[in-house]
Each structure stands twice: as structure tokens, then as C-alpha cells.
CSV table of C-alpha atoms in Angstrom, one decimal:
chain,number,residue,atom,x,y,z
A,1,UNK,CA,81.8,70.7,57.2
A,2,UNK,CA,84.4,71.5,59.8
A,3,UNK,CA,84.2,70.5,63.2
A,4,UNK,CA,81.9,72.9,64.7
A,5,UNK,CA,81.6,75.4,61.9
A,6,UNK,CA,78.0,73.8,60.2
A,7,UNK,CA,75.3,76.5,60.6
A,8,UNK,CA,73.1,73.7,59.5
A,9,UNK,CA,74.1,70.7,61.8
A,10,UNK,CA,70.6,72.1,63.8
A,11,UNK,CA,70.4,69.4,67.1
A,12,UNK,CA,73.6,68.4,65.9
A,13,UNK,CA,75.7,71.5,66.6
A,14,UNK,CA,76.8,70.3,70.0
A,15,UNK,CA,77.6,67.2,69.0
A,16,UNK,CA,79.8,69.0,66.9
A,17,UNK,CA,81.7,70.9,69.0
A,18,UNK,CA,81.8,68.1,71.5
A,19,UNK,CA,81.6,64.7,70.3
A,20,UNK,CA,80.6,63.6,74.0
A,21,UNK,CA,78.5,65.6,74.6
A,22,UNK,CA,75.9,63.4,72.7
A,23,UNK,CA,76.1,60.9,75.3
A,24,UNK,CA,75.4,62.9,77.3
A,25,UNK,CA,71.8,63.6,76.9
A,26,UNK,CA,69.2,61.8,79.7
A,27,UNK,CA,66.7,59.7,77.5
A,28,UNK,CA,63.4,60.5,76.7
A,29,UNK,CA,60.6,61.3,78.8
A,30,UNK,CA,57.3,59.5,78.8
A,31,UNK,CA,54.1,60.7,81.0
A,32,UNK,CA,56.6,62.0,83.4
A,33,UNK,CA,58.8,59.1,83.5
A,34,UNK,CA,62.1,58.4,81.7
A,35,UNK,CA,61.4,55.8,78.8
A,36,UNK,CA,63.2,52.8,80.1
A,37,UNK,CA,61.3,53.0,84.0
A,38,UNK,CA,58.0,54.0,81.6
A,39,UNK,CA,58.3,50.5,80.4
A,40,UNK,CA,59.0,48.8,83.3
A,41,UNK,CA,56.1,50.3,85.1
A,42,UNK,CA,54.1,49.5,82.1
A,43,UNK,CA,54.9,45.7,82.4
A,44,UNK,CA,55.1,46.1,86.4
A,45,UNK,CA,51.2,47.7,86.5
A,46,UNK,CA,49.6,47.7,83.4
A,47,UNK,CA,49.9,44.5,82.0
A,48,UNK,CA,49.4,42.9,85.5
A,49,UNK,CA,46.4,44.8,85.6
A,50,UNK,CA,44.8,44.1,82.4
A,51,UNK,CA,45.6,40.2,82.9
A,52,UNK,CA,44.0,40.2,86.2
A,53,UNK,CA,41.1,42.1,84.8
A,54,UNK,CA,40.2,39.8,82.0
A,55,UNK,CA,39.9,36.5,84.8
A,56,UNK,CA,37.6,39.0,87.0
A,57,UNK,CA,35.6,39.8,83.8
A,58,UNK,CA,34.9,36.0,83.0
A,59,UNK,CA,34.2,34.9,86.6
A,60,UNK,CA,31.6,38.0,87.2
A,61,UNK,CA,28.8,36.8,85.0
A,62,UNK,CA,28.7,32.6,85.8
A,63,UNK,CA,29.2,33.5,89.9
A,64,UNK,CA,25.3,33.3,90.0
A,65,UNK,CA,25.0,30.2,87.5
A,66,UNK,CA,27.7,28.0,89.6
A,67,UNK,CA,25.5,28.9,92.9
A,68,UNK,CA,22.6,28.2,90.9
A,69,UNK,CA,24.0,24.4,89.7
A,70,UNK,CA,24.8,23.6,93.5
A,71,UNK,CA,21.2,24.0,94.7
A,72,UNK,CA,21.2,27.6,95.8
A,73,UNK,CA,18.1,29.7,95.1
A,74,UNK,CA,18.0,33.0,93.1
A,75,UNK,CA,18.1,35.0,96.7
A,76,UNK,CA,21.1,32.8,97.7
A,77,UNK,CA,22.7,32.8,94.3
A,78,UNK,CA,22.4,37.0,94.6
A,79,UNK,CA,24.2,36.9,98.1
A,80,UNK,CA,26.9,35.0,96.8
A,81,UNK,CA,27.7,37.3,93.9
A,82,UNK,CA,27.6,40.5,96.6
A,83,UNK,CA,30.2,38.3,99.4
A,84,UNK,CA,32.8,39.6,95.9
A,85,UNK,CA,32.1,43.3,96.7
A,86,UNK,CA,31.3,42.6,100.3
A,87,UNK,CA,35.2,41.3,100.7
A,88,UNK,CA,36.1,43.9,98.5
A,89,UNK,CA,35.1,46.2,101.5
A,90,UNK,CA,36.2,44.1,103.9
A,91,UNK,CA,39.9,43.9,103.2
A,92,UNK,CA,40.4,47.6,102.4
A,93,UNK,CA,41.8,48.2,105.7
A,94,UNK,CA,43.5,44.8,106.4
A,95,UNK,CA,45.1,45.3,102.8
A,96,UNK,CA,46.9,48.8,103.6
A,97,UNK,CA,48.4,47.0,106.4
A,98,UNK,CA,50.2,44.6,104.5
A,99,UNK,CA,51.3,47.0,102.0
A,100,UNK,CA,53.0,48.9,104.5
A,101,UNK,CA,54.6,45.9,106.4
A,102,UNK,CA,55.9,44.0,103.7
A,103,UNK,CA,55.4,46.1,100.0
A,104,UNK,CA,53.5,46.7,97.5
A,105,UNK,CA,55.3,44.3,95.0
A,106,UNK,CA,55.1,41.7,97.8
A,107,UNK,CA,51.8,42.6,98.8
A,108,UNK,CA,50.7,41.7,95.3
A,109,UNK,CA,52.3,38.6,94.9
A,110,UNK,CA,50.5,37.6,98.2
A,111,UNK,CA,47.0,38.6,96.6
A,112,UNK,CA,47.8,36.2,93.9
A,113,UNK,CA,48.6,33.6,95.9
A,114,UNK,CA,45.4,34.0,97.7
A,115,UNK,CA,43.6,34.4,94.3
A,116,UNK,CA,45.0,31.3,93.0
A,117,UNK,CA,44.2,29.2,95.6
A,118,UNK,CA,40.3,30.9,96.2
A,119,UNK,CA,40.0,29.5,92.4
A,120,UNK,CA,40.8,26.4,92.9
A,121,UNK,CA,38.3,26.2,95.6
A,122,UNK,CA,35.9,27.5,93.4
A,123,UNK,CA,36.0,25.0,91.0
A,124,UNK,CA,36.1,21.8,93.5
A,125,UNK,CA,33.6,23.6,95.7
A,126,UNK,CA,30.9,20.8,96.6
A,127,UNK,CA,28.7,22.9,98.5
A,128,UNK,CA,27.1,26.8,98.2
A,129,UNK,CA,28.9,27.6,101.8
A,130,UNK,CA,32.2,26.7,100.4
A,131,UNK,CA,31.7,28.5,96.8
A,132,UNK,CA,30.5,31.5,98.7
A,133,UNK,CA,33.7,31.5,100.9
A,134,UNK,CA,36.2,31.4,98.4
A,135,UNK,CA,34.0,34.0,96.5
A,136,UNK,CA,34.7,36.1,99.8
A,137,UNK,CA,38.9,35.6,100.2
A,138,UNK,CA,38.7,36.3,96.2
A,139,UNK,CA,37.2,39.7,96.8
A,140,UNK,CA,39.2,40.6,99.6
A,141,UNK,CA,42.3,39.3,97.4
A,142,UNK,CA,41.4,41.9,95.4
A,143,UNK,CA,41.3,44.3,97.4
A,144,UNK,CA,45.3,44.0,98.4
A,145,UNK,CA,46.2,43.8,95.0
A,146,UNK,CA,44.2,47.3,94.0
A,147,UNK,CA,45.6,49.2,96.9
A,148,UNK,CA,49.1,47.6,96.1
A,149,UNK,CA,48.9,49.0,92.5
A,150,UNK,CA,47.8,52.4,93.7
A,151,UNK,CA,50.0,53.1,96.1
A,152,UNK,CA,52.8,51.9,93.9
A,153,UNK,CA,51.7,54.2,91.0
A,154,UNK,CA,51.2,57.0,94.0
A,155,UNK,CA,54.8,56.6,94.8
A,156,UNK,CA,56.0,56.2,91.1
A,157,UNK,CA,54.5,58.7,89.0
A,158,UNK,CA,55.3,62.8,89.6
A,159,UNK,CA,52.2,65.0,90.7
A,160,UNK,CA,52.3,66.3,87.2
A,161,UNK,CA,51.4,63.0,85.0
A,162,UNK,CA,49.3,61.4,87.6
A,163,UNK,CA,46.1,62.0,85.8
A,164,UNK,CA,47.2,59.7,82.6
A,165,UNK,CA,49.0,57.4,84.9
A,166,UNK,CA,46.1,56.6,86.5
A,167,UNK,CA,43.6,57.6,83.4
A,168,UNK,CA,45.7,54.1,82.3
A,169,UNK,CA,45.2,51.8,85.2
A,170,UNK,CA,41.3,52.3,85.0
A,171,UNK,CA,41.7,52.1,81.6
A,172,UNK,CA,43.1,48.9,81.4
A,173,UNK,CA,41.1,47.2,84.2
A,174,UNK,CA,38.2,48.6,81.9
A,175,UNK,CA,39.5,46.8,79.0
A,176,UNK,CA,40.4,43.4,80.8
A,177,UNK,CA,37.2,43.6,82.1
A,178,UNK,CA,35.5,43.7,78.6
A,179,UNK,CA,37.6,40.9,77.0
A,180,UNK,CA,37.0,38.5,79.8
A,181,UNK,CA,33.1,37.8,79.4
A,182,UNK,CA,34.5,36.7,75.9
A,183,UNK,CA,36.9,34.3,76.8
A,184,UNK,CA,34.9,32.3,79.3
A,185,UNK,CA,32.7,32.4,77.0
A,186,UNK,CA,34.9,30.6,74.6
A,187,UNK,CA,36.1,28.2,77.6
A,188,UNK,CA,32.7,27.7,79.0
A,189,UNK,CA,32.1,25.8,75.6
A,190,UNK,CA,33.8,22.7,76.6
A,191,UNK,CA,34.3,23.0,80.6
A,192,UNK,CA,30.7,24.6,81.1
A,193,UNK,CA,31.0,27.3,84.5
A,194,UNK,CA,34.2,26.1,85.6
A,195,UNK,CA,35.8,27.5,81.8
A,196,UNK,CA,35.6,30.5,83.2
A,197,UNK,CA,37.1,30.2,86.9
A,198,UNK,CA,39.9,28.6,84.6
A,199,UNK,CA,40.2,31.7,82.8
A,200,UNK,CA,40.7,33.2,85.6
A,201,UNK,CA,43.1,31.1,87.3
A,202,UNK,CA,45.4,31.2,84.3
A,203,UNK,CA,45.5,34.7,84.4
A,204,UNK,CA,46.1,35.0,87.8
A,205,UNK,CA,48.7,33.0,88.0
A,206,UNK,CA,50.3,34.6,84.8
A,207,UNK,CA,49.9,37.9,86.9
A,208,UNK,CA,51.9,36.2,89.4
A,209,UNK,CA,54.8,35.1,87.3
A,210,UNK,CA,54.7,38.5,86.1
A,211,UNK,CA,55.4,39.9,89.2
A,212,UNK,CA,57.6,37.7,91.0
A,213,UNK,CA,60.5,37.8,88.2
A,214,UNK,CA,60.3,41.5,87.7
A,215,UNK,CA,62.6,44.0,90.0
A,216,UNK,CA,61.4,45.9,92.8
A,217,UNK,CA,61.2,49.7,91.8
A,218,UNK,CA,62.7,52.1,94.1
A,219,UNK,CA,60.2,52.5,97.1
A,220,UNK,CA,59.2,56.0,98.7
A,221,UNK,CA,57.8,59.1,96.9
A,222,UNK,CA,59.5,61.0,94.3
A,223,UNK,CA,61.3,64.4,95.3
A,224,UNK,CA,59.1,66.2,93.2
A,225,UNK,CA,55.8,64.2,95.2
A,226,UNK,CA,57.4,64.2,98.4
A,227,UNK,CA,54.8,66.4,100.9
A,228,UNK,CA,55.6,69.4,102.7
A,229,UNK,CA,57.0,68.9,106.1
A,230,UNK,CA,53.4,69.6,108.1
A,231,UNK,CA,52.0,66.4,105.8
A,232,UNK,CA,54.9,64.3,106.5
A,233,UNK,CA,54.4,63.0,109.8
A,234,UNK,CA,51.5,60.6,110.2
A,235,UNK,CA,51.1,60.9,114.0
A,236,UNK,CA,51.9,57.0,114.4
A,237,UNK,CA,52.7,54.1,111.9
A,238,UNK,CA,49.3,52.5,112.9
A,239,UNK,CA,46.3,52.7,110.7
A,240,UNK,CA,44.2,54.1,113.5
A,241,UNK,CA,46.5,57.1,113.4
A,242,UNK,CA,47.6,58.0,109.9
A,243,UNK,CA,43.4,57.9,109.2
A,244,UNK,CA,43.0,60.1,112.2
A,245,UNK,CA,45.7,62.4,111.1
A,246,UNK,CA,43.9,63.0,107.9
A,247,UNK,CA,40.5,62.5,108.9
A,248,UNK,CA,40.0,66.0,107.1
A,249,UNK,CA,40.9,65.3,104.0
A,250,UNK,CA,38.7,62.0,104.1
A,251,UNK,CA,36.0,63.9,105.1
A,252,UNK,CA,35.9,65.9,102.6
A,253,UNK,CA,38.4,65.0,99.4
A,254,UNK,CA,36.8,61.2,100.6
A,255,UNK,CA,32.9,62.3,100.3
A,256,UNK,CA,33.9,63.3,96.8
A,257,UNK,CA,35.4,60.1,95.9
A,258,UNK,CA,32.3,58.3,97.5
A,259,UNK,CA,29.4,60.3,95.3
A,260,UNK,CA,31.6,59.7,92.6
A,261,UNK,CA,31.7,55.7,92.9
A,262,UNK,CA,27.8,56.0,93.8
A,263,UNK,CA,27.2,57.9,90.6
A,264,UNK,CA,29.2,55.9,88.6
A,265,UNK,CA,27.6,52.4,90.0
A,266,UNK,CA,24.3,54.1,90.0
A,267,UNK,CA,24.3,54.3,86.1
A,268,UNK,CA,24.8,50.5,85.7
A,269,UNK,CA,21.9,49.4,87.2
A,270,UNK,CA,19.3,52.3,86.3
A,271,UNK,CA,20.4,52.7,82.7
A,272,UNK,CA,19.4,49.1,81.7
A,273,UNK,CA,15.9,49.1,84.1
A,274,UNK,CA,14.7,52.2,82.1
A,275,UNK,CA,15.3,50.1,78.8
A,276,UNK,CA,13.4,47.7,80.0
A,277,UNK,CA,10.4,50.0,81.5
A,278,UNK,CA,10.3,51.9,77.9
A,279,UNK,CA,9.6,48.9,76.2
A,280,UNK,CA,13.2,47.8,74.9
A,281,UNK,CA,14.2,44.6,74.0
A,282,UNK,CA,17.2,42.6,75.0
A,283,UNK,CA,19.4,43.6,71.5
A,284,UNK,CA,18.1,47.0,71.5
A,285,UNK,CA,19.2,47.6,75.7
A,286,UNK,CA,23.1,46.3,74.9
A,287,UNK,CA,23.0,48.4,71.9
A,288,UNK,CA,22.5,51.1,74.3
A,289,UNK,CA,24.7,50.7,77.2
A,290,UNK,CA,27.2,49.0,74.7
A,291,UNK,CA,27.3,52.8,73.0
A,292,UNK,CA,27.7,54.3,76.4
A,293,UNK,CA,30.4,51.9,77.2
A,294,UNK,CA,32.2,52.8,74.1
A,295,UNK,CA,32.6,56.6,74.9
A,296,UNK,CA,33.9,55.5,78.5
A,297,UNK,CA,36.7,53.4,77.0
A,298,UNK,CA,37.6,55.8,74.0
A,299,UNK,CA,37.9,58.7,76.6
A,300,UNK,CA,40.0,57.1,79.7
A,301,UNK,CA,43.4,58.5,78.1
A,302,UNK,CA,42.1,61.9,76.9
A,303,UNK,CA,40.6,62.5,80.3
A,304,UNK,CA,44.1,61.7,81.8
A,305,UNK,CA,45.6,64.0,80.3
A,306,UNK,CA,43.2,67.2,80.1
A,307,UNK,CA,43.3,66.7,84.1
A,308,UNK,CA,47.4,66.7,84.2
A,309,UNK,CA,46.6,69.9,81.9
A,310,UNK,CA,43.4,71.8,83.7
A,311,UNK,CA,43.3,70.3,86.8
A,312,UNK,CA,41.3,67.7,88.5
A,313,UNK,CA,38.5,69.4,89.5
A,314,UNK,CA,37.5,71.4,86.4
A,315,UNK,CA,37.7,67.7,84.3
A,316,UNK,CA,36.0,65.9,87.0
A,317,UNK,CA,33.2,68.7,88.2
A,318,UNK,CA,32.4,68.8,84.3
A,319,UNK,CA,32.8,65.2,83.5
A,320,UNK,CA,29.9,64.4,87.1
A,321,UNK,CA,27.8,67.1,85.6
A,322,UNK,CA,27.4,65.6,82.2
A,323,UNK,CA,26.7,62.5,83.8
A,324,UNK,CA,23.9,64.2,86.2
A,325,UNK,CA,22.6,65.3,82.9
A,326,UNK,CA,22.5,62.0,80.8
A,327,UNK,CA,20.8,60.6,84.0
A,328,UNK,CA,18.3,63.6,84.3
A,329,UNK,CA,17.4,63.4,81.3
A,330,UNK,CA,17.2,59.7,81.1
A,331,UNK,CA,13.2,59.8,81.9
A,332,UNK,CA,12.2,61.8,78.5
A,333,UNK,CA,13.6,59.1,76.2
A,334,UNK,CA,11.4,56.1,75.6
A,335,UNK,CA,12.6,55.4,72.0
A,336,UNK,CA,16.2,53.3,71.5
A,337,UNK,CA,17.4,56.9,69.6
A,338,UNK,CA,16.2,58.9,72.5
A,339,UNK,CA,17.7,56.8,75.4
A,340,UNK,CA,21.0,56.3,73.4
A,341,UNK,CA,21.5,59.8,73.5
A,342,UNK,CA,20.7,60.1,77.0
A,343,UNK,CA,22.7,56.9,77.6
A,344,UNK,CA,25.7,58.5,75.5
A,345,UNK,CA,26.5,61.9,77.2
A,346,UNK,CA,26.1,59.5,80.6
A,347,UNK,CA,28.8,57.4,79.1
A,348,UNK,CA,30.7,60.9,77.8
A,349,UNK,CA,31.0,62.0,81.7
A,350,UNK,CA,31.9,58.7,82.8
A,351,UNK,CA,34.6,58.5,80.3
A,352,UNK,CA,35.8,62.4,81.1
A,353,UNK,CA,35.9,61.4,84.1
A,354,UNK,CA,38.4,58.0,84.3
A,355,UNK,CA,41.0,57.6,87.1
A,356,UNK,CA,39.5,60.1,88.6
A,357,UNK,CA,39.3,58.6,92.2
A,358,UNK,CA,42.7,57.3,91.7
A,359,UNK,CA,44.1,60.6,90.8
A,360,UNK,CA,42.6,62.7,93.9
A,361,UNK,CA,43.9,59.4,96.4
A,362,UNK,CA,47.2,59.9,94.9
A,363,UNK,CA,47.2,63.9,95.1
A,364,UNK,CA,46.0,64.2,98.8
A,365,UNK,CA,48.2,60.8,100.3
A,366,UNK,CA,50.9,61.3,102.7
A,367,UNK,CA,54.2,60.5,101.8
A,368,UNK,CA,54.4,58.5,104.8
A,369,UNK,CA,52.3,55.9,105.6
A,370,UNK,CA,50.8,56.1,102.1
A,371,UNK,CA,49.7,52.4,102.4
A,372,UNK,CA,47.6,52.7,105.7
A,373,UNK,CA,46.5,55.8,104.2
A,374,UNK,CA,45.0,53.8,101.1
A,375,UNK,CA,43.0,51.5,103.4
A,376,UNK,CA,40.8,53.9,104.5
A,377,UNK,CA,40.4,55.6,100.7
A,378,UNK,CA,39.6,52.4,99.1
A,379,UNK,CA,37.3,51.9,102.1
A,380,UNK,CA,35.7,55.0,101.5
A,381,UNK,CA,35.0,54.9,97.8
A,382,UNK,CA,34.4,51.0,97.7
A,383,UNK,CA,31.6,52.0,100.0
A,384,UNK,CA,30.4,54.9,97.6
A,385,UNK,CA,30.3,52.0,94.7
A,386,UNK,CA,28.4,50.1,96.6
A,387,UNK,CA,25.9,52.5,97.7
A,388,UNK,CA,24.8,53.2,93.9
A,389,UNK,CA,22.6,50.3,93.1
A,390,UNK,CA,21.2,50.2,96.6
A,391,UNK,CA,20.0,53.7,96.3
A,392,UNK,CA,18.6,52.9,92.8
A,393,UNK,CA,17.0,50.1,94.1
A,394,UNK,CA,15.5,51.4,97.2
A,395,UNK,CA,14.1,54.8,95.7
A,396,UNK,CA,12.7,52.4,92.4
A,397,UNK,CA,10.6,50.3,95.6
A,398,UNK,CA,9.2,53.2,97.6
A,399,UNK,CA,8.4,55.5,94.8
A,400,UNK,CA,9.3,55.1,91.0
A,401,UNK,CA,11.2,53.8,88.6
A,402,UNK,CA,11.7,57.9,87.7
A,403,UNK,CA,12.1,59.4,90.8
A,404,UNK,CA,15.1,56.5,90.9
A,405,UNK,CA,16.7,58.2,87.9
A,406,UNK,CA,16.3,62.2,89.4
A,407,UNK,CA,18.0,60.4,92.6
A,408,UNK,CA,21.2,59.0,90.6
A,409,UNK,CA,21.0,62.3,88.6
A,410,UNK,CA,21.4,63.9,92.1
A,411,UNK,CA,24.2,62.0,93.2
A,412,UNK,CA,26.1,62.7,90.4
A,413,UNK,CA,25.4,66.6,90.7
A,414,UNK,CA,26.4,66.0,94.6
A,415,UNK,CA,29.8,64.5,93.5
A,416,UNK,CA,30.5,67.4,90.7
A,417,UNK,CA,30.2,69.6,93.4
A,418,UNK,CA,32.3,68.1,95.8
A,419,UNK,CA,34.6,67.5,93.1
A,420,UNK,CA,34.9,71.4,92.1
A,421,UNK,CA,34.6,72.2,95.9
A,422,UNK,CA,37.7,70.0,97.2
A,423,UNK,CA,40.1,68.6,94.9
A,424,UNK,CA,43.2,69.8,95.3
A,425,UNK,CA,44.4,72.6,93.5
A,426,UNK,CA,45.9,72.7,89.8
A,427,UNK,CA,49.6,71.8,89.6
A,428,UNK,CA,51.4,73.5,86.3
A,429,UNK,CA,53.1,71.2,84.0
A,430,UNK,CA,56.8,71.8,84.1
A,431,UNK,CA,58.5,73.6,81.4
A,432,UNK,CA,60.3,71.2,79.1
């Protein structure tokens, strides 16, 4: 073997003829990232994410039951579980403010804070007022610390892996979301409905250590995200004007993003009221949606990445259509085999069709005033989510429980259309 003469040395041949030349090598990439800043926005977003996740999946379900054990009827006890979404909605806007004044690491750790202490009320709340108050600042809360992470991941990840980066985030919000019903379930044992407010508040404030002793991340979009000079300017630093600036791509790129949410919402709440019309029982409806909900978490990485490979708009057009056909064809099942099936390709699109809104937010931001920018998006497709159930639940009154499912199968078809009509266009992979 002498130096540099080894036809077989292979990778090794440099190395060979340069033994410095090994050092030289840049490390690994992963999703677009170098290895070492891959696992540092792992532990920045991810795991942040899925903590935070599992507190809002235990405090969800008992939000009713603690109204309900202060005095407050089933109407009231309803209207405090919507103030959640309703502050959602509300702090949108306020929330890409703060992002872009202070950051989005800060702007997290201020969501926390906010969380932490909303919890606390929660538990010592004498009164429905005051329950349904800190159930408000909560769901605002959350709405800083969602925009934070999305414009950070925005600014992080290259046009190029942004469909796995954010296939991931929704990922593991779903996933937090499914493990905490079970542990306030196990807390709930021995502290009743305030187990799992204290589920929550441990996780929020292990979220917040998280983030506080972890170092901020270079800021600003990456050279290969940056936009082209026409996108760059904003027209002002105020949220009034970056939204006016874009109001375009809001209109259009945004109604997507808000049939999407509808659909997706939409599913939740007519899915389980067909069970019950066809006769199901209790076991036999969560055997159903827990199928459906299976597909949608086995999928979230896999649809991630056949969007970074195809595009956004082929994977989310096709992944809206199958769920316009799951809900179609939702009315000619009235057997659990039927309605499975009907409930599966539902959960199949849904699934395809993971970090999808996140992935069209991040393509069509500005690279300068990304934050404000986010405000109006999350505004936009918060409102979309919300929309779902109403429109279930207003067709189901005036007409039927059937012409409820053909109008949440047409909401889906209106958002695969949108979808194939204005996301942006395909963005080859880099060669290696």
C-alpha cells in the first residue's frame, strides 16, 4: 500500500494522497441541514413542540368538566372550551408583532410565561368568569408560540426540505397531542380535573427551560431562501403594510390554506355524527376514527417528503381530493366495515396531506417582515379551522345530517383546487 498508489482505497483515495484532506470534508447533511444545526433545531422545535403538545392534549378534554364543577351549564361550559380557539384567533395578529420586535426564541419564551401563569389560574380559578379568562390568555399564548416556531423553521430550513421540516412540526404536535389525553388521565386519578392542568403546567414549564438555556440560531433567511429583490421590500415594517403588500398572495395562496383547515376540522366533527346516525356504538365509533387517525400519523413524514420531491401542489391537490372522497362517500356506509373504509381514505388524505399549510406559509413569506407576515396567515387559516364544524353544524340543522357530509366533501374539493391552482411552483432538489 504506498501512499497514494491503492486502486482499492475507494473514498479513501484522497485521504491518501492528502492526509488533510480528510478533515476537510463538511459533515453530513440531514433534511437540508448540516447534522450538528439538524439537532439543535430538533431540540430547539421539535421537542419543544411535542412537550407543549402533550399539556394541550390533556387540558382539551376536562376544559368542559372543570366549567361544569363550578356551576356553569352545558351552553356555558361549550363557550368556555371555544374562548381556546377564539384566543387562538385573536392573538394571530398581536403575535406576529412580537416576533418581529423582540424574536422568535424570545417570543416563545414569553408564550410560556404567559402559559404558565394562565395555568395556574386555571387551577385556583373560583369562579367560571375567571376559568374562562385564563382559558382565553392560554389560547392566545398559543398563538405566539405557533407563529414563533413557524417563522423560525421559515427562516431555518432551505426551500428544498421545507416539506419534511414542516411534515415534522405537525407531526409532532400530532403525537403530543395523542399522548396527553393519556397522561391526564393517569394524573386525573389522584388530583381529579386539575391532574391535567398540572400536566400541562409541567410541560410548559419544561418547554420553557428548554428554550431559555438553548442558543439563539442565526436570524434572517437562508441565501438559498432569501426572496428575489421585487419580494423583499415589505412597503413598511408595520403589519398593516407588509399584509397589504401581499394581500395577493393571501387572497389566493391564503383561501387555499383556509379550505384546507375547514376540510380538515370539518372531518372531526362529521365523521363521529355519522357513526352515531348509522347506529354505532361508542367502541365501535373510536375504532373508526382511531383507524383514521392512525393513517394520519403514519403518513406525516412520507407526505413531507414526496412534497420536497413533487411539489406542493400535486401532494396536497391529491391528498384534498382523497379526503373529498372519504367524505363523499361517507353517506353509503352504515356498517363499522363500510364507514372504516370511508373513514380511512379520509384519514389517507389528511395524512398525505401534513404540514401542508405550514409548507405553502413558508414558501410564499417575505424574507422581510416574515413575522408580521405570519400574523395575518395564521389568521387566515385559524379562521378556515374554525369554520369546519360550524359549517357542519349549520348545514346538519337546516337540512341533513347528509347534505352535511356532501358540504364537507365540497370544501375539501374546493381546497384541492385551490391547492393545484396556487401553490407555488415545484423547486428541484439540488444535486448532491
Amino acid at each position: 500500500f504506498r501512499r497514494g498508489t491503492c486502486h482499492r482505497a475507494g473514498p479513501y483515495r484522497r485521504a491518501y494522497a492528502d492526509p488533510d484532506a480528510v478533515f476537510d470534508r463538511k459533515p453530513p447533511m440531514i433534511g437540508g441541514l448540516r447534522s450538528r444545526e439538524a439537532g439543535r433545531v430538533f431540540v430547539v422545535v421539535y421537542a419543544p413542540t411535542l412537550l407543549f403538545a402533550i399539556g394541550q392534549g390533556a387540558v382539551l378534554p376536562v376544559i368542559a368538566l372543570s366549567a361544569r364543577e363550578l356551576g356553569a351549564s352545558v351552553g356555558v361550559a361549550g363557550l368556555v372550551v371555544a374562548l381556546a380557539g377564539i384566543g387562538l384567533i385573536l392573538g394571530d395578529l398581536p403575535a406576529g408583532a412580537l416576533a418581529e420586535r423582540v424574536g422568535e426564541r424570545w417570543a416563545m419564551i414569553i408564550a410560556l410565561i404567559v402559559t404558565v401563569a394562565a395555568l395556574a389560574g386555571c387551577v385556583l380559578a373560583p369562579s367560571v368568569a375567571l376559568l374562562g379568562l385564563c382559558i382565553l390568555v392560554i389560547g392566545a399564548a398559543n398563538a405566539v408560540f405557533t407563529l414563533a416556531r413557524l417563522t423560525f423553521m421559515a427562516d431555518t430550513l432551505p426551500a428544498h426540505s421545507r416539506g419534511r421540516g414542516m411534515s415534522l412540526l405537525g407531526g409532532s404536535y400530532r403525537i403530543g397531542l395523542a399522548i396527553g389525553p393519556f397522561a391526564a388521565a393517569w394524573a386525573s386519578g389522584s388530583m381529579g380535573t386539575d391532574g391535567a392542568y398540572v400536566v400541562h403546567l409541567v410541560a410548559a414549564v419544561a418547554t420553557l427551560v428548554l428554550v431559555w438555556f438553548l442558543p439563539e440560531l442565526p436570524d434572517g433567511p437562508r441565501p438559498d431562501t432569501a426572496e428575489p429583490a421585487e419580494l423583499d421590500a415589505s412597503g413598511g415594517v408595520t403589519m398593516w403594510g407588509v399584509l397589504r403588500e401581499h394581500r395577493r398572495v393571501l387572497a389566493t395562496v391564503g383561501l387555499a390554506a383556509l379550505l384546507v383547515g375547514a376540510a380538515r376540522n370539518a372531518r372531526l366533527t362529521i365523521i363521529p355524527l355519522w357513526c352515531e346516525s348509522a347506529g354505532l356504538d361508542v367502541a365501535q365509533t373510536s375504532l373508526v376514527v382511531g383507524v383514521s387517525g392512525v393513517l394520519e400519523l403514519v403518513l406525516f413524514y412520507p407526505a413531507g417528503a414526496l412534497m420536497d420531491r413533487v411539489g406542493r401542489g400535486v401532494v396536497g391537490g391529491t391528498a384534498m381530493l382523497l379526503v373529498a372522497v372519504g367524505l363523499g362517500a361517507l353517506p353509503f356506509g352504515h356498517t363499522v366495515s363500510t364507514i372504516m373504509v370511508a373513514a380511512a381514505v379520509v384519514g389517507l388524505g389528511n395524512g398525505l396531506s401534513s404540514g401542508l399549510v405550514l409548507t405553502l406559509g413558508a414558501d410564499v413569506a417575505p424574507a422581510r417582515g416574515r413575522s408580521l407576515f405570519f400574523g395575518g396567515w395564521r389568521l387566515i387559516s385559524d379562521v378556515g379551522t374554525a369554520l369546519g364544524p360550524i359549517t357542519v353544524g349549520v348545514v346538519a340543522a337546516v337540512a341533513s345530517l347528509v347534505a352535511a357530509c356532501v358540504a364537507a366533501a365540497a370544501l375539501a374539493a374546493g381546497a384541492a383546487g385551490a391547492v393545484w391552482k396556487w401553490a407555488p411552483p415545484h423547486e428541484p432538489r439540488p444535486a448532491r
